[in-house]
Amino acid sequence: MGRRTPPSEIPKLNTLAGLPVELLSSITDFLPLNDRICISLCSRRLFAIFNHRTNPARPLGKDKLPVLRRLERDLPKYFVCYICHILHKYDGSEYFGLSGSVYDQEKCPLRCLPKWKEDGFDLELRDQAPIWFHVYRIFYFLHLQLAMRRFYYGEKFGISTEALSYTQVRTHPGPSSCPEITSLFSTDAQICPKTPGLCLRIQHVMFVHGRKSELLLSRQDIESAGEPPQVMFICIHVSRRRHAILLNTVVKAYISGEKAPSSTHTCDICAADSRIEVCEYGSDLALVLTTWINLGPGLTPDDPRWLVHCCSWELNRVTLDPNHRKDSPRVCFENVSPRSLEALRSCNLSYLKDQRYKRVMHQVYWERGVWDLPTKSSWGSYWFMS
């Protein structure tokens, strides 16, 4: 004897699920395949009616993405995986194993995470080889997805911008007159509601003792590419030669006697804003480079605002829409950030003064001379939806 449907589960005739099968079939005959698939997932009855009609033409692989993006809108606990081509469930853990260093990210329960390095799903936050090892931090499109998920759906979903913060210190052997040169990398994030979009503020600091300003000058020869200040990074579209010119202009102004010299630069391709300055900090000296970028709304990795910053040389040559260049990422970020640029610079310099970073940061175990700030590393249950 078959199971009888309880009265509470019987669909009403004035609802979509309660319409006669013939009428439903007539309606869906005018709908594209993606819409028919979405309707079939609304209830058990609709699935039973339409499953056989969509099975023969059911999309596979990347062809599933339009349907998955439609479903993602109504399922805020899930996000589209552009690697597996399914919906993954994010359990709400704040850090999800994605924050912190590369080592922390290896603990992430997302089994496909290593593959996000491919096909333009990771972001270039540092210069390319031979100094790729300077920053143990990778930013994936997944970070952008989950951060914007919180903006679109509220605090119960996605990750906070605080989870995207990262700070790392690296020491570099110097000449006998200056035994050690120290560099710092930090990144923090804010969502700019006007655009909307996720903006990053990336700061590099080169710190020398005793105000030895000549050590701040960039060297353009490839043999010294792994030495500071070559480890500082404006954006992927600025050549190493142009990079050295921009930095050295400010450093030479300081050497010539100008107090607290600074300059700004905006990339013609990706619209990244940057500020270069030389700061005296007690008896020491620092070259500070701050860059602001806008990664866009995180709706699709095909968005030029994401592609223009990604690691792939072929993809990052896209052209931004003029409307996307109107708002300065620096202005957007600083208007909503609770911490000013001055406060960030002061905080980062305080880590370097008297090697304070050794007391408040963790040393990266596989690399001598590298420290990073400890971050939370908690996650809960994780499963997949196919």
Tab-separated table of C-alpha atoms in Angstrom:
chain	number	residue	atom	x	y	z
A	1	MET	CA	0.000	0.000	0.000
A	2	GLY	CA	1.444	3.351	-1.054
A	3	ARG	CA	2.222	6.158	1.344
A	4	ARG	CA	-0.615	8.687	1.557
A	5	THR	CA	0.255	12.363	1.380
A	6	PRO	CA	-0.649	14.169	4.634
A	7	PRO	CA	-3.221	16.960	4.154
A	8	SER	CA	-0.637	19.604	5.109
A	9	GLU	CA	1.589	18.506	2.192
A	10	ILE	CA	-1.115	18.603	-0.482
A	11	PRO	CA	-0.296	21.615	-2.689
A	12	LYS	CA	-2.995	24.234	-3.060
A	13	LEU	CA	-4.485	24.743	-6.499
A	14	ASN	CA	-3.664	28.462	-6.474
A	15	THR	CA	0.080	27.764	-6.145
A	16	LEU	CA	2.589	26.761	-8.775
A	17	ALA	CA	3.092	23.338	-7.225
A	18	GLY	CA	-0.667	22.719	-7.170
A	19	LEU	CA	-1.389	23.378	-10.849
A	20	PRO	CA	-2.450	20.427	-13.028
A	21	VAL	CA	0.359	18.565	-14.751
A	22	GLU	CA	-0.927	19.517	-18.202
A	23	LEU	CA	-0.895	23.235	-17.364
A	24	LEU	CA	2.568	23.008	-15.810
A	25	SER	CA	3.856	21.270	-18.921
A	26	SER	CA	2.398	23.985	-21.138
A	27	ILE	CA	4.042	26.704	-19.035
A	28	THR	CA	7.476	25.113	-19.031
A	29	ASP	CA	7.371	24.562	-22.789
A	30	PHE	CA	8.018	28.310	-23.103
A	31	LEU	CA	10.878	28.365	-20.578
A	32	PRO	CA	14.599	27.869	-21.266
A	33	LEU	CA	16.313	24.809	-19.841
A	34	ASN	CA	17.873	26.646	-16.880
A	35	ASP	CA	14.463	27.897	-15.736
A	36	ARG	CA	12.928	24.425	-16.068
A	37	ILE	CA	15.697	22.949	-13.930
A	38	CYS	CA	15.180	25.585	-11.235
A	39	ILE	CA	11.410	25.015	-11.190
A	40	SER	CA	11.898	21.256	-10.893
A	41	LEU	CA	13.842	21.824	-7.663
A	42	CYS	CA	11.090	23.835	-5.963
A	43	SER	CA	9.240	20.807	-4.547
A	44	ARG	CA	9.125	17.022	-4.667
A	45	ARG	CA	6.050	17.065	-6.902
A	46	LEU	CA	7.601	19.445	-9.410
A	47	PHE	CA	10.790	17.400	-9.404
A	48	ALA	CA	8.829	14.225	-10.128
A	49	ILE	CA	6.963	15.947	-12.970
A	50	PHE	CA	9.901	17.658	-14.680
A	51	ASN	CA	12.879	15.472	-13.874
A	52	HIS	CA	12.309	13.233	-16.887
A	53	ARG	CA	11.866	16.318	-19.098
A	54	THR	CA	15.223	17.857	-18.117
A	55	ASN	CA	17.385	14.752	-17.699
A	56	PRO	CA	18.262	14.239	-21.384
A	57	ALA	CA	19.473	17.825	-21.762
A	58	ARG	CA	20.891	18.319	-18.258
A	59	PRO	CA	24.059	20.496	-18.492
A	60	LEU	CA	27.435	19.158	-17.420
A	61	GLY	CA	30.680	20.747	-16.203
A	62	LYS	CA	30.949	24.490	-16.761
A	63	ASP	CA	27.569	24.470	-18.499
A	64	LYS	CA	26.021	23.989	-15.041
A	65	LEU	CA	27.286	27.368	-13.784
A	66	PRO	CA	24.278	29.494	-14.905
A	67	VAL	CA	21.927	27.146	-13.027
A	68	LEU	CA	24.179	27.034	-9.968
A	69	ARG	CA	24.379	30.827	-9.836
A	70	ARG	CA	20.582	31.007	-9.962
A	71	LEU	CA	20.286	28.529	-7.097
A	72	GLU	CA	22.999	30.315	-5.122
A	73	ARG	CA	20.813	33.426	-4.833
A	74	ASP	CA	18.208	31.543	-2.786
A	75	LEU	CA	20.672	29.395	-0.827
A	76	PRO	CA	22.952	31.826	1.037
A	77	LYS	CA	24.605	28.988	2.973
A	78	TYR	CA	25.967	27.637	-0.298
A	79	PHE	CA	28.365	29.047	-2.846
A	80	VAL	CA	29.252	28.078	-6.393
A	81	CYS	CA	32.517	26.197	-6.771
A	82	TYR	CA	34.083	27.093	-10.114
A	83	ILE	CA	36.420	24.106	-9.807
A	84	CYS	CA	34.002	21.274	-8.934
A	85	HIS	CA	30.985	22.863	-10.683
A	86	ILE	CA	28.706	22.107	-7.748
A	87	LEU	CA	27.412	24.002	-4.722
A	88	HIS	CA	29.548	23.773	-1.590
A	89	LYS	CA	28.070	24.438	1.814
A	90	TYR	CA	29.870	26.977	3.981
A	91	ASP	CA	29.184	26.143	7.612
A	92	GLY	CA	29.668	29.660	8.977
A	93	SER	CA	33.087	29.202	10.575
A	94	GLU	CA	34.651	32.639	10.602
A	95	TYR	CA	38.055	31.679	9.280
A	96	PHE	CA	37.265	28.425	7.488
A	97	GLY	CA	40.984	27.696	7.249
A	98	LEU	CA	41.319	30.350	4.551
A	99	SER	CA	42.961	33.124	6.538
A	100	GLY	CA	46.554	33.409	7.656
A	101	SER	CA	49.540	31.958	5.856
A	102	VAL	CA	49.686	29.369	3.104
A	103	TYR	CA	50.276	26.781	5.821
A	104	ASP	CA	47.003	27.731	7.533
A	105	GLN	CA	45.174	27.506	4.222
A	106	GLU	CA	46.440	23.956	3.739
A	107	LYS	CA	44.305	22.977	6.746
A	108	CYS	CA	41.127	24.101	5.021
A	109	PRO	CA	38.557	21.293	4.672
A	110	LEU	CA	37.768	22.499	1.158
A	111	ARG	CA	39.459	19.697	-0.760
A	112	CYS	CA	39.521	21.550	-4.065
A	113	LEU	CA	41.284	24.642	-2.626
A	114	PRO	CA	44.694	23.865	-4.211
A	115	LYS	CA	43.053	23.887	-7.644
A	116	TRP	CA	41.826	27.461	-7.087
A	117	LYS	CA	45.371	28.518	-7.966
A	118	GLU	CA	44.564	27.602	-11.555
A	119	ASP	CA	42.553	29.356	-14.256
A	120	GLY	CA	42.663	32.848	-12.767
A	121	PHE	CA	41.062	32.098	-9.397
A	122	ASP	CA	43.927	33.485	-7.298
A	123	LEU	CA	45.074	37.047	-6.817
A	124	GLU	CA	48.549	38.507	-7.263
A	125	LEU	CA	49.524	40.268	-4.019
A	126	ARG	CA	53.251	40.150	-4.617
A	127	ASP	CA	55.758	40.319	-7.449
A	128	GLN	CA	56.300	37.331	-9.670
A	129	ALA	CA	59.373	35.062	-9.668
A	130	PRO	CA	62.052	35.104	-8.455
A	131	ILE	CA	60.635	36.681	-5.273
A	132	TRP	CA	57.254	34.963	-5.119
A	133	PHE	CA	58.236	33.437	-1.761
A	134	HIS	CA	58.235	36.787	0.017
A	135	VAL	CA	54.552	36.693	1.014
A	136	TYR	CA	53.074	33.483	2.402
A	137	ARG	CA	49.559	34.590	1.590
A	138	ILE	CA	47.230	33.633	-1.250
A	139	PHE	CA	43.945	35.382	-1.941
A	140	TYR	CA	41.415	33.321	-3.894
A	141	PHE	CA	38.192	34.282	-5.626
A	142	LEU	CA	36.601	32.167	-2.902
A	143	HIS	CA	37.581	34.837	-0.344
A	144	LEU	CA	35.800	37.461	-2.420
A	145	GLN	CA	32.699	35.265	-2.767
A	146	LEU	CA	32.358	34.629	0.964
A	147	ALA	CA	33.125	38.204	2.027
A	148	MET	CA	30.514	39.633	-0.341
A	149	ARG	CA	28.057	36.935	0.769
A	150	ARG	CA	27.972	38.585	4.197
A	151	PHE	CA	27.303	41.973	2.592
A	152	TYR	CA	24.440	40.631	0.465
A	153	TYR	CA	22.762	38.360	3.050
A	154	GLY	CA	23.813	39.550	6.517
A	155	GLU	CA	26.147	38.549	9.337
A	156	LYS	CA	24.885	34.953	9.513
A	157	PHE	CA	26.502	34.169	6.189
A	158	GLY	CA	29.948	34.381	4.639
A	159	ILE	CA	33.096	35.672	6.329
A	160	SER	CA	33.893	39.069	7.787
A	161	THR	CA	36.454	41.420	6.316
A	162	GLU	CA	38.507	40.974	9.503
A	163	ALA	CA	39.087	37.350	8.488
A	164	LEU	CA	40.961	38.605	5.419
A	165	SER	CA	43.548	40.585	7.400
A	166	TYR	CA	47.111	39.322	7.334
A	167	THR	CA	50.478	40.655	8.524
A	168	GLN	CA	53.901	39.167	7.858
A	169	VAL	CA	57.455	40.256	8.648
A	170	ARG	CA	60.595	39.071	6.873
A	171	THR	CA	64.217	39.823	7.686
A	172	HIS	CA	66.867	40.173	4.988
A	173	PRO	CA	70.642	39.928	5.463
A	174	GLY	CA	72.224	43.314	4.855
A	175	PRO	CA	75.750	44.715	4.441
A	176	SER	CA	78.144	44.729	7.379
A	177	SER	CA	77.216	48.328	8.164
A	178	CYS	CA	73.571	47.263	8.586
A	179	PRO	CA	73.337	43.608	9.666
A	180	GLU	CA	69.623	43.268	9.027
A	181	ILE	CA	66.943	44.889	6.891
A	182	THR	CA	63.323	44.171	7.757
A	183	SER	CA	60.269	44.232	5.494
A	184	LEU	CA	56.600	43.998	6.472
A	185	PHE	CA	53.566	43.060	4.407
A	186	SER	CA	49.989	43.617	5.576
A	187	THR	CA	46.580	43.492	3.985
A	188	ASP	CA	43.136	44.428	5.270
A	189	ALA	CA	39.754	44.557	3.563
A	190	GLN	CA	36.593	46.642	3.538
A	191	ILE	CA	33.358	46.357	1.574
A	192	CYS	CA	32.423	49.578	-0.166
A	193	PRO	CA	28.597	49.661	-0.357
A	194	LYS	CA	28.393	52.310	-3.084
A	195	THR	CA	29.891	50.156	-5.838
A	196	PRO	CA	29.435	47.541	-4.230
A	197	GLY	CA	32.782	45.818	-4.089
A	198	LEU	CA	35.518	44.445	-1.872
A	199	CYS	CA	38.523	46.743	-1.569
A	200	LEU	CA	41.925	45.701	-0.251
A	201	ARG	CA	44.509	47.957	1.355
A	202	ILE	CA	47.958	46.407	0.968
A	203	GLN	CA	50.940	47.899	2.743
A	204	HIS	CA	54.630	47.107	2.330
A	205	VAL	CA	57.170	48.597	4.718
A	206	MET	CA	60.953	48.490	4.426
A	207	PHE	CA	62.629	49.323	7.730
A	208	VAL	CA	66.316	50.233	8.161
A	209	HIS	CA	68.171	51.101	11.325
A	210	GLY	CA	70.061	54.323	11.846
A	211	ARG	CA	68.387	56.190	8.986
A	212	LYS	CA	70.671	54.688	6.354
A	213	SER	CA	68.604	56.145	3.529
A	214	GLU	CA	70.809	54.761	0.741
A	215	LEU	CA	69.571	51.269	1.606
A	216	LEU	CA	66.076	52.303	0.531
A	217	LEU	CA	67.126	52.785	-3.084
A	218	SER	CA	65.875	50.121	-5.497
A	219	ARG	CA	68.324	48.204	-7.644
A	220	GLN	CA	67.121	47.359	-11.109
A	221	ASP	CA	69.490	44.477	-11.837
A	222	ILE	CA	67.864	41.053	-11.773
A	223	GLU	CA	70.479	39.606	-9.384
A	224	SER	CA	69.136	41.765	-6.571
A	225	ALA	CA	65.461	41.182	-7.374
A	226	GLY	CA	64.960	39.197	-4.173
A	227	GLU	CA	66.382	41.933	-1.964
A	228	PRO	CA	64.522	44.876	-0.433
A	229	PRO	CA	63.074	47.198	-1.548
A	230	GLN	CA	62.421	45.035	-4.617
A	231	VAL	CA	60.156	42.907	-2.422
A	232	MET	CA	57.676	45.804	-2.401
A	233	PHE	CA	54.901	45.463	-4.950
A	234	ILE	CA	52.661	48.120	-6.508
A	235	CYS	CA	50.584	46.076	-8.956
A	236	ILE	CA	51.103	43.391	-11.552
A	237	HIS	CA	51.026	45.920	-14.417
A	238	VAL	CA	53.950	48.056	-13.185
A	239	SER	CA	57.253	46.807	-14.573
A	240	ARG	CA	60.248	46.305	-12.307
A	241	ARG	CA	62.034	49.225	-13.948
A	242	ARG	CA	59.033	51.552	-13.547
A	243	HIS	CA	58.613	50.300	-10.005
A	244	ALA	CA	62.211	51.260	-9.141
A	245	ILE	CA	61.770	54.723	-10.649
A	246	LEU	CA	58.614	55.410	-8.628
A	247	LEU	CA	60.225	54.326	-5.359
A	248	ASN	CA	63.575	56.000	-5.955
A	249	THR	CA	61.993	59.350	-6.785
A	250	VAL	CA	60.665	59.569	-3.234
A	251	VAL	CA	63.815	58.162	-1.616
A	252	LYS	CA	66.068	60.599	-3.497
A	253	ALA	CA	63.832	63.468	-2.412
A	254	TYR	CA	64.460	62.461	1.202
A	255	ILE	CA	68.207	62.120	0.613
A	256	SER	CA	68.159	65.637	-0.875
A	257	GLY	CA	66.735	66.989	2.379
A	258	GLU	CA	62.974	66.998	1.813
A	259	LYS	CA	61.023	66.178	4.969
A	260	ALA	CA	58.511	63.311	4.803
A	261	PRO	CA	58.424	63.139	0.970
A	262	SER	CA	55.603	61.220	-0.689
A	263	SER	CA	54.038	60.599	-4.082
A	264	THR	CA	50.968	58.861	-5.496
A	265	HIS	CA	50.390	56.660	-8.519
A	266	THR	CA	47.316	55.245	-10.279
A	267	CYS	CA	47.663	52.283	-12.634
A	268	ASP	CA	46.282	52.960	-16.111
A	269	ILE	CA	45.147	49.341	-16.471
A	270	CYS	CA	43.720	48.176	-13.125
A	271	ALA	CA	43.078	51.601	-11.502
A	272	ALA	CA	45.023	50.585	-8.375
A	273	ASP	CA	45.924	53.599	-6.241
A	274	SER	CA	49.248	53.699	-4.434
A	275	ARG	CA	51.060	56.046	-2.087
A	276	ILE	CA	54.821	55.982	-1.546
A	277	GLU	CA	56.391	57.759	1.429
A	278	VAL	CA	59.547	57.891	3.510
A	279	CYS	CA	58.932	58.103	7.258
A	280	GLU	CA	61.280	58.726	10.157
A	281	TYR	CA	60.429	56.546	13.135
A	282	GLY	CA	62.533	57.429	16.134
A	283	SER	CA	66.141	56.871	15.119
A	284	ASP	CA	65.129	54.557	12.258
A	285	LEU	CA	63.827	55.049	8.739
A	286	ALA	CA	61.070	53.394	6.718
A	287	LEU	CA	59.954	53.312	3.102
A	288	VAL	CA	56.189	52.733	3.069
A	289	LEU	CA	54.171	51.685	0.017
A	290	THR	CA	50.385	51.431	0.348
A	291	THR	CA	48.180	50.161	-2.481
A	292	TRP	CA	44.378	50.096	-2.745
A	293	ILE	CA	42.524	47.836	-5.200
A	294	ASN	CA	38.839	47.133	-5.875
A	295	LEU	CA	38.022	43.490	-6.626
A	296	GLY	CA	34.382	44.075	-7.566
A	297	PRO	CA	31.152	42.481	-6.269
A	298	GLY	CA	32.300	38.851	-6.414
A	299	LEU	CA	29.387	37.606	-8.503
A	300	THR	CA	31.479	35.815	-11.123
A	301	PRO	CA	35.214	35.302	-11.766
A	302	ASP	CA	34.635	36.605	-15.291
A	303	ASP	CA	34.189	40.129	-13.893
A	304	PRO	CA	36.976	42.370	-15.322
A	305	ARG	CA	37.392	43.986	-11.881
A	306	TRP	CA	38.608	40.618	-10.619
A	307	LEU	CA	40.432	39.446	-13.731
A	308	VAL	CA	42.523	42.610	-14.005
A	309	HIS	CA	44.234	41.732	-10.707
A	310	CYS	CA	44.505	37.942	-11.063
A	311	CYS	CA	47.747	36.017	-11.515
A	312	SER	CA	47.177	34.899	-15.087
A	313	TRP	CA	49.081	37.144	-17.500
A	314	GLU	CA	46.601	36.396	-20.286
A	315	LEU	CA	43.560	37.274	-18.169
A	316	ASN	CA	44.793	40.382	-16.375
A	317	ARG	CA	45.029	42.362	-19.636
A	318	VAL	CA	41.283	42.993	-19.708
A	319	THR	CA	39.895	46.503	-20.084
A	320	LEU	CA	37.892	48.025	-17.254
A	321	ASP	CA	34.593	49.726	-17.958
A	322	PRO	CA	34.983	53.530	-17.593
A	323	ASN	CA	32.222	53.465	-14.962
A	324	HIS	CA	34.348	51.119	-12.848
A	325	ARG	CA	37.218	53.613	-12.900
A	326	LYS	CA	35.228	56.574	-11.612
A	327	ASP	CA	35.518	55.774	-7.907
A	328	SER	CA	39.002	55.685	-6.434
A	329	PRO	CA	39.578	52.447	-4.469
A	330	ARG	CA	41.591	54.487	-1.985
A	331	VAL	CA	38.750	56.924	-1.335
A	332	CYS	CA	36.190	54.110	-1.173
A	333	PHE	CA	38.272	52.164	1.335
A	334	GLU	CA	39.263	55.031	3.607
A	335	ASN	CA	35.677	56.328	3.759
A	336	VAL	CA	34.464	53.126	5.438
A	337	SER	CA	37.561	51.856	7.247
A	338	PRO	CA	37.533	52.193	11.054
A	339	ARG	CA	41.332	52.426	10.981
A	340	SER	CA	42.949	55.319	9.165
A	341	LEU	CA	46.015	55.042	6.971
A	342	GLU	CA	48.031	56.861	9.624
A	343	ALA	CA	46.913	54.394	12.300
A	344	LEU	CA	47.800	51.424	10.082
A	345	ARG	CA	51.241	52.820	9.319
A	346	SER	CA	51.911	53.535	12.995
A	347	CYS	CA	50.811	50.019	13.980
A	348	ASN	CA	52.988	48.338	11.356
A	349	LEU	CA	56.033	50.431	12.240
A	350	SER	CA	55.560	49.552	15.906
A	351	TYR	CA	55.984	45.861	15.023
A	352	LEU	CA	59.376	46.617	13.489
A	353	LYS	CA	60.713	48.927	16.198
A	354	ASP	CA	63.107	47.045	18.489
A	355	GLN	CA	62.010	43.798	16.783
A	356	ARG	CA	58.685	43.786	18.606
A	357	TYR	CA	57.310	41.398	15.971
A	358	LYS	CA	59.358	38.603	17.566
A	359	ARG	CA	57.292	38.974	20.728
A	360	VAL	CA	53.813	39.204	19.201
A	361	MET	CA	54.092	37.109	16.017
A	362	HIS	CA	54.744	33.444	15.279
A	363	GLN	CA	57.820	32.401	13.359
A	364	VAL	CA	56.996	30.451	10.206
A	365	TYR	CA	58.512	27.089	10.974
A	366	TRP	CA	59.784	26.187	7.498
A	367	GLU	CA	61.445	29.531	6.712
A	368	ARG	CA	64.000	31.308	8.867
A	369	GLY	CA	63.490	35.025	9.223
A	370	VAL	CA	59.716	35.024	8.570
A	371	TRP	CA	57.027	35.842	11.146
A	372	ASP	CA	53.278	36.297	10.837
A	373	LEU	CA	50.472	37.297	13.162
A	374	PRO	CA	48.575	34.334	14.605
A	375	THR	CA	45.014	33.963	13.401
A	376	LYS	CA	42.089	31.868	14.483
A	377	SER	CA	41.815	28.524	12.754
A	378	SER	CA	38.446	27.013	13.480
A	379	TRP	CA	35.948	25.324	11.246
A	380	GLY	CA	32.982	23.076	11.705
A	381	SER	CA	31.230	20.448	9.668
A	382	TYR	CA	31.620	20.678	5.935
A	383	TRP	CA	29.855	18.814	3.202
A	384	PHE	CA	29.090	18.988	-0.497
A	385	MET	CA	25.948	19.342	-2.539
A	386	SER	CA	26.066	17.634	-5.911
